[in-house]
Short mmCIF file of C-alpha atoms in Angstrom, two decimals:
data_model
loop_
_atom_site.label_atom_id
_atom_site.label_comp_id
_atom_site.label_asym_id
_atom_site.label_seq_id
_atom_site.Cartn_x
_atom_site.Cartn_y
_atom_site.Cartn_z
CA UNK A 1 -18.74 23.60 15.12
CA UNK A 2 -18.22 20.67 17.49
CA UNK A 3 -21.90 20.79 18.43
CA UNK A 4 -22.89 20.79 14.75
CA UNK A 5 -20.65 17.78 14.12
CA UNK A 6 -22.27 15.91 17.01
CA UNK A 7 -25.76 16.79 15.83
CA UNK A 8 -25.08 15.53 12.32
CA UNK A 9 -23.61 12.31 13.72
CA UNK A 10 -26.80 11.78 15.72
CA UNK A 11 -28.96 12.24 12.61
CA UNK A 12 -26.81 9.79 10.65
CA UNK A 13 -27.18 7.00 13.20
CA UNK A 14 -30.87 6.63 12.27
CA UNK A 15 -31.49 4.31 9.31
CA UNK A 16 -33.92 1.71 7.99
CA UNK A 17 -32.92 -0.74 10.71
CA UNK A 18 -32.87 1.86 13.47
CA UNK A 19 -35.84 4.18 12.97
CA UNK A 20 -36.42 4.52 16.74
CA UNK A 21 -33.55 4.96 19.17
CA UNK A 22 -33.12 5.64 22.87
CA UNK A 23 -30.59 8.08 24.27
CA UNK A 24 -28.35 5.17 25.31
CA UNK A 25 -28.49 3.63 21.82
CA UNK A 26 -27.60 6.94 20.17
CA UNK A 27 -24.73 7.42 22.62
CA UNK A 28 -23.32 3.99 21.73
CA UNK A 29 -23.77 4.49 17.98
CA UNK A 30 -22.03 7.89 17.98
CA UNK A 31 -19.46 7.40 20.76
CA UNK A 32 -20.96 10.38 22.55
CA UNK A 33 -21.62 10.58 26.26
CA UNK A 34 -25.24 10.04 27.30
CA UNK A 35 -25.43 13.69 28.30
CA UNK A 36 -24.16 14.90 24.93
CA UNK A 37 -26.46 12.53 23.05
CA UNK A 38 -29.40 13.73 25.14
CA UNK A 39 -28.63 17.39 24.43
CA UNK A 40 -28.39 16.72 20.68
CA UNK A 41 -31.62 14.74 20.59
CA UNK A 42 -33.55 17.31 22.61
CA UNK A 43 -32.25 20.07 20.33
CA UNK A 44 -33.36 18.11 17.26
CA UNK A 45 -36.77 17.58 18.85
CA UNK A 46 -37.10 21.26 19.78
CA UNK A 47 -36.26 22.36 16.22
CA UNK A 48 -38.63 19.85 14.63
CA UNK A 49 -36.08 17.41 13.22
CA UNK A 50 -36.98 14.66 15.69
CA UNK A 51 -39.87 13.59 17.90
CA UNK A 52 -39.87 11.92 21.32
CA UNK A 53 -42.52 9.58 22.74
CA UNK A 54 -41.08 9.44 26.24
CA UNK A 55 -38.65 6.62 25.49
CA UNK A 56 -37.71 6.62 21.83
CA UNK A 57 -36.59 9.36 19.48
CA UNK A 58 -37.31 9.21 15.74
CA UNK A 59 -36.54 11.59 12.91
CA UNK A 60 -39.30 13.64 11.31
CA UNK A 61 -39.83 14.46 7.61
CA UNK A 62 -38.26 17.86 8.31
CA UNK A 63 -34.86 16.12 7.94
CA UNK A 64 -35.61 15.81 4.22
CA UNK A 65 -34.94 19.55 3.99
CA UNK A 66 -31.24 18.81 4.44
CA UNK A 67 -31.12 16.48 1.45
CA UNK A 68 -33.40 18.64 -0.65
CA UNK A 69 -31.11 21.62 -0.04
CA UNK A 70 -28.36 19.76 -1.91
CA UNK A 71 -30.67 18.51 -4.67
CA UNK A 72 -32.03 21.98 -5.29
CA UNK A 73 -28.62 23.63 -5.24
CA UNK A 74 -26.89 21.43 -7.84
CA UNK A 75 -27.81 20.96 -11.48
CA UNK A 76 -26.29 17.50 -11.89
CA UNK A 77 -29.31 15.32 -10.97
CA UNK A 78 -31.64 17.35 -13.20
CA UNK A 79 -29.08 17.32 -15.99
CA UNK A 80 -28.55 13.56 -15.87
CA UNK A 81 -32.16 12.43 -15.38
CA UNK A 82 -33.46 12.78 -18.97
CA UNK A 83 -30.39 11.00 -20.34
CA UNK A 84 -30.94 8.10 -17.91
CA UNK A 85 -34.56 7.88 -18.95
CA UNK A 86 -33.64 7.71 -22.62
CA UNK A 87 -30.95 5.10 -21.97
CA UNK A 88 -33.40 3.05 -19.93
CA UNK A 89 -36.06 3.23 -22.63
CA UNK A 90 -33.60 2.19 -25.35
CA UNK A 91 -32.30 -0.83 -23.43
CA UNK A 92 -35.40 -1.70 -21.37
CA UNK A 93 -33.17 -1.88 -18.31
CA UNK A 94 -32.71 0.29 -15.23
CA UNK A 95 -30.23 3.16 -15.28
CA UNK A 96 -28.86 5.22 -12.40
CA UNK A 97 -26.30 7.87 -11.49
CA UNK A 98 -24.41 8.21 -8.23
CA UNK A 99 -21.69 10.03 -6.31
CA UNK A 100 -19.04 8.69 -3.96
CA UNK A 101 -19.51 9.41 -0.25
CA UNK A 102 -16.84 7.80 1.90
CA UNK A 103 -16.97 4.02 1.30
CA UNK A 104 -20.45 4.20 -0.24
CA UNK A 105 -22.20 5.41 -3.36
CA UNK A 106 -25.27 7.64 -3.10
CA UNK A 107 -27.90 7.56 -5.83
CA UNK A 108 -28.67 11.02 -7.23
CA UNK A 109 -30.86 10.05 -10.20
CA UNK A 110 -32.57 6.88 -11.38
CA UNK A 111 -34.80 5.54 -14.15
CA UNK A 112 -36.14 2.07 -13.32
CA UNK A 113 -37.72 -0.25 -15.86
CA UNK A 114 -38.34 -3.00 -13.33
CA UNK A 115 -37.32 -3.91 -9.80
CA UNK A 116 -33.97 -5.63 -10.20
CA UNK A 117 -32.85 -5.98 -6.58
CA UNK A 118 -34.40 -7.46 -3.46
CA UNK A 119 -34.23 -3.98 -1.93
CA UNK A 120 -35.79 -0.94 -3.55
CA UNK A 121 -33.48 1.75 -4.90
CA UNK A 122 -34.27 5.45 -5.24
CA UNK A 123 -32.58 8.85 -4.99
CA UNK A 124 -30.69 8.90 -1.70
CA UNK A 125 -30.18 5.12 -1.53
CA UNK A 126 -26.72 3.97 -0.51
CA UNK A 127 -24.73 0.89 -1.44
CA UNK A 128 -21.14 -0.19 -0.71
CA UNK A 129 -18.78 1.17 -3.34
CA UNK A 130 -16.34 -1.77 -3.46
CA UNK A 131 -18.80 -4.28 -4.98
CA UNK A 132 -20.91 -2.02 -7.23
CA UNK A 133 -20.10 -1.03 -10.80
CA UNK A 134 -20.59 2.69 -10.15
CA UNK A 135 -18.59 2.44 -6.94
CA UNK A 136 -15.65 0.85 -8.73
CA UNK A 137 -15.70 3.52 -11.43
CA UNK A 138 -15.68 6.24 -8.78
CA UNK A 139 -13.00 4.53 -6.67
CA UNK A 140 -10.83 3.96 -9.76
CA UNK A 141 -10.80 7.71 -10.34
CA UNK A 142 -9.36 8.39 -6.89
CA UNK A 143 -5.73 8.26 -5.80
CA UNK A 144 -4.98 4.58 -5.06
CA UNK A 145 -4.18 5.31 -1.40
CA UNK A 146 -7.47 7.15 -1.00
CA UNK A 147 -9.37 4.36 -2.75
CA UNK A 148 -7.77 1.73 -0.51
CA UNK A 149 -8.60 3.76 2.61
CA UNK A 150 -12.24 4.07 1.54
CA UNK A 151 -12.51 0.34 0.87
CA UNK A 152 -11.02 -0.48 4.28
CA UNK A 153 -13.31 2.03 5.99
CA UNK A 154 -16.29 0.19 4.56
CA UNK A 155 -15.11 -3.14 6.03
CA UNK A 156 -15.85 -5.16 2.86
CA UNK A 157 -17.74 -8.37 3.39
CA UNK A 158 -19.02 -10.94 0.94
CA UNK A 159 -22.61 -10.33 -0.12
CA UNK A 160 -22.63 -13.33 -2.49
CA UNK A 161 -20.25 -16.19 -3.23
CA UNK A 162 -18.85 -14.07 -6.08
CA UNK A 163 -18.05 -10.92 -4.07
CA UNK A 164 -14.39 -9.88 -4.16
CA UNK A 165 -13.41 -8.68 -0.69
CA UNK A 166 -9.60 -8.93 -0.68
CA UNK A 167 -8.31 -5.36 -0.77
CA UNK A 168 -5.26 -6.12 -2.94
CA UNK A 169 -7.46 -7.96 -5.44
CA UNK A 170 -9.88 -5.03 -5.45
CA UNK A 171 -7.04 -2.59 -6.16
CA UNK A 172 -6.07 -4.72 -9.17
CA UNK A 173 -9.69 -4.60 -10.34
CA UNK A 174 -9.75 -0.80 -9.95
CA UNK A 175 -6.57 -0.44 -12.02
CA UNK A 176 -8.23 -2.43 -14.80
CA UNK A 177 -11.41 -0.32 -14.54
CA UNK A 178 -9.37 2.86 -14.85
CA UNK A 179 -7.59 1.53 -17.92
CA UNK A 180 -10.67 0.30 -19.77
CA UNK A 181 -12.99 3.15 -18.76
CA UNK A 182 -15.84 1.04 -17.42
CA UNK A 183 -16.67 -1.52 -14.76
CA UNK A 184 -18.78 -4.67 -15.01
CA UNK A 185 -19.92 -6.29 -11.78
CA UNK A 186 -21.41 -9.75 -12.23
CA UNK A 187 -23.47 -10.95 -9.25
CA UNK A 188 -21.11 -9.57 -6.59
CA UNK A 189 -23.75 -7.29 -5.07
CA UNK A 190 -26.69 -9.66 -5.42
CA UNK A 191 -27.12 -13.01 -7.13
CA UNK A 192 -28.77 -12.66 -10.52
CA UNK A 193 -27.77 -9.00 -10.91
CA UNK A 194 -25.24 -7.73 -13.46
CA UNK A 195 -24.30 -4.08 -13.89
CA UNK A 196 -22.01 -1.94 -16.04
CA UNK A 197 -20.93 1.61 -15.19
CA UNK A 198 -18.96 4.44 -16.76
CA UNK A 199 -17.64 7.76 -15.37
CA UNK A 200 -19.04 11.22 -15.98
CA UNK A 201 -16.27 13.83 -16.13
CA UNK A 202 -16.35 17.62 -16.09
CA UNK A 203 -14.55 19.98 -18.44
CA UNK A 204 -11.32 19.55 -16.43
CA UNK A 205 -11.39 15.78 -16.88
CA UNK A 206 -12.33 15.11 -13.25
CA UNK A 207 -14.73 12.25 -12.53
CA UNK A 208 -17.69 13.86 -10.76
CA UNK A 209 -20.22 11.01 -10.97
CA UNK A 210 -20.88 7.60 -12.45
CA UNK A 211 -23.84 6.14 -14.32
CA UNK A 212 -24.84 2.56 -14.97
CA UNK A 213 -27.19 0.06 -16.51
CA UNK A 214 -28.32 -2.87 -14.37
CA UNK A 215 -30.10 -6.02 -15.47
CA UNK A 216 -30.94 -9.55 -14.45
CA UNK A 217 -28.37 -12.01 -15.82
CA UNK A 218 -31.08 -13.96 -17.59
CA UNK A 219 -31.89 -10.82 -19.59
CA UNK A 220 -28.35 -9.61 -20.27
CA UNK A 221 -24.95 -11.27 -20.06
CA UNK A 222 -21.49 -9.91 -20.77
CA UNK A 223 -21.94 -10.31 -24.54
CA UNK A 224 -25.11 -8.20 -24.46
CA UNK A 225 -23.38 -5.61 -22.28
CA UNK A 226 -20.36 -5.31 -24.56
CA UNK A 227 -22.26 -5.29 -27.85
CA UNK A 228 -25.37 -3.31 -26.90
CA UNK A 229 -25.07 -1.51 -23.57
CA UNK A 230 -21.53 -0.11 -23.74
CA UNK A 231 -21.90 1.60 -27.17
CA UNK A 232 -25.11 3.30 -26.00
CA UNK A 233 -23.48 4.34 -22.74
CA UNK A 234 -20.44 5.78 -24.52
CA UNK A 235 -22.76 7.80 -26.75
CA UNK A 236 -24.57 9.14 -23.69
CA UNK A 237 -21.26 9.89 -21.99
CA UNK A 238 -20.15 11.90 -25.02
CA UNK A 239 -23.36 13.94 -25.02
CA UNK A 240 -23.41 14.59 -21.28
CA UNK A 241 -19.81 15.45 -20.45
CA UNK A 242 -19.68 18.78 -22.37
CA UNK A 243 -22.68 19.90 -20.29
CA UNK A 244 -21.08 19.21 -16.90
CA UNK A 245 -19.38 22.18 -15.27
#
């Protein structure tokens, strides 16, 4: 099991900014010894999950099998997708669903009307939970101590001049989100972007995911969100929740 843990840590240290890594770089990123990092990388290369050009290792498309195994084994993304598409068509804005993974949210379904962020978003994309509407909905559903620990683990930093990074202030925001049942994030993730999110709960009342609508502020402000978006989202929430196990 320790070897499996190390191997997964090695896979996770590759990302958009680090698509090629040396043994030394992997060792530093994972806090493994060079020998352990080398063994993991060579094993990944031997099993087809990585390739080696003599200096750098990079992951291969075979790694997608790991993510696809989850997507194919759970009904939630397929269940949510048509509802997101309808919501997106009705509002002419982008709609997404995500889960909480540590201090981040992971997109599991998305219907995009237009590109609303400077970076592209798709299934599998990750964003910090503390400054996203879906992240705040998911954090608000956790025990406050757990939510605080996740925020601290993510080392919150300001992404815009409006980003709230103080942990105590964020905990106050989460308490308000829990009380009102939705979260609105106005240009804290990216300037010009506003987003509103609500929870998706199962039959036991547990929050299992969150969904949102995101728009450019010039297309939708808080008044538009409260008078148009939220009623449509509540209707979708009411239709979806009885279907979630």
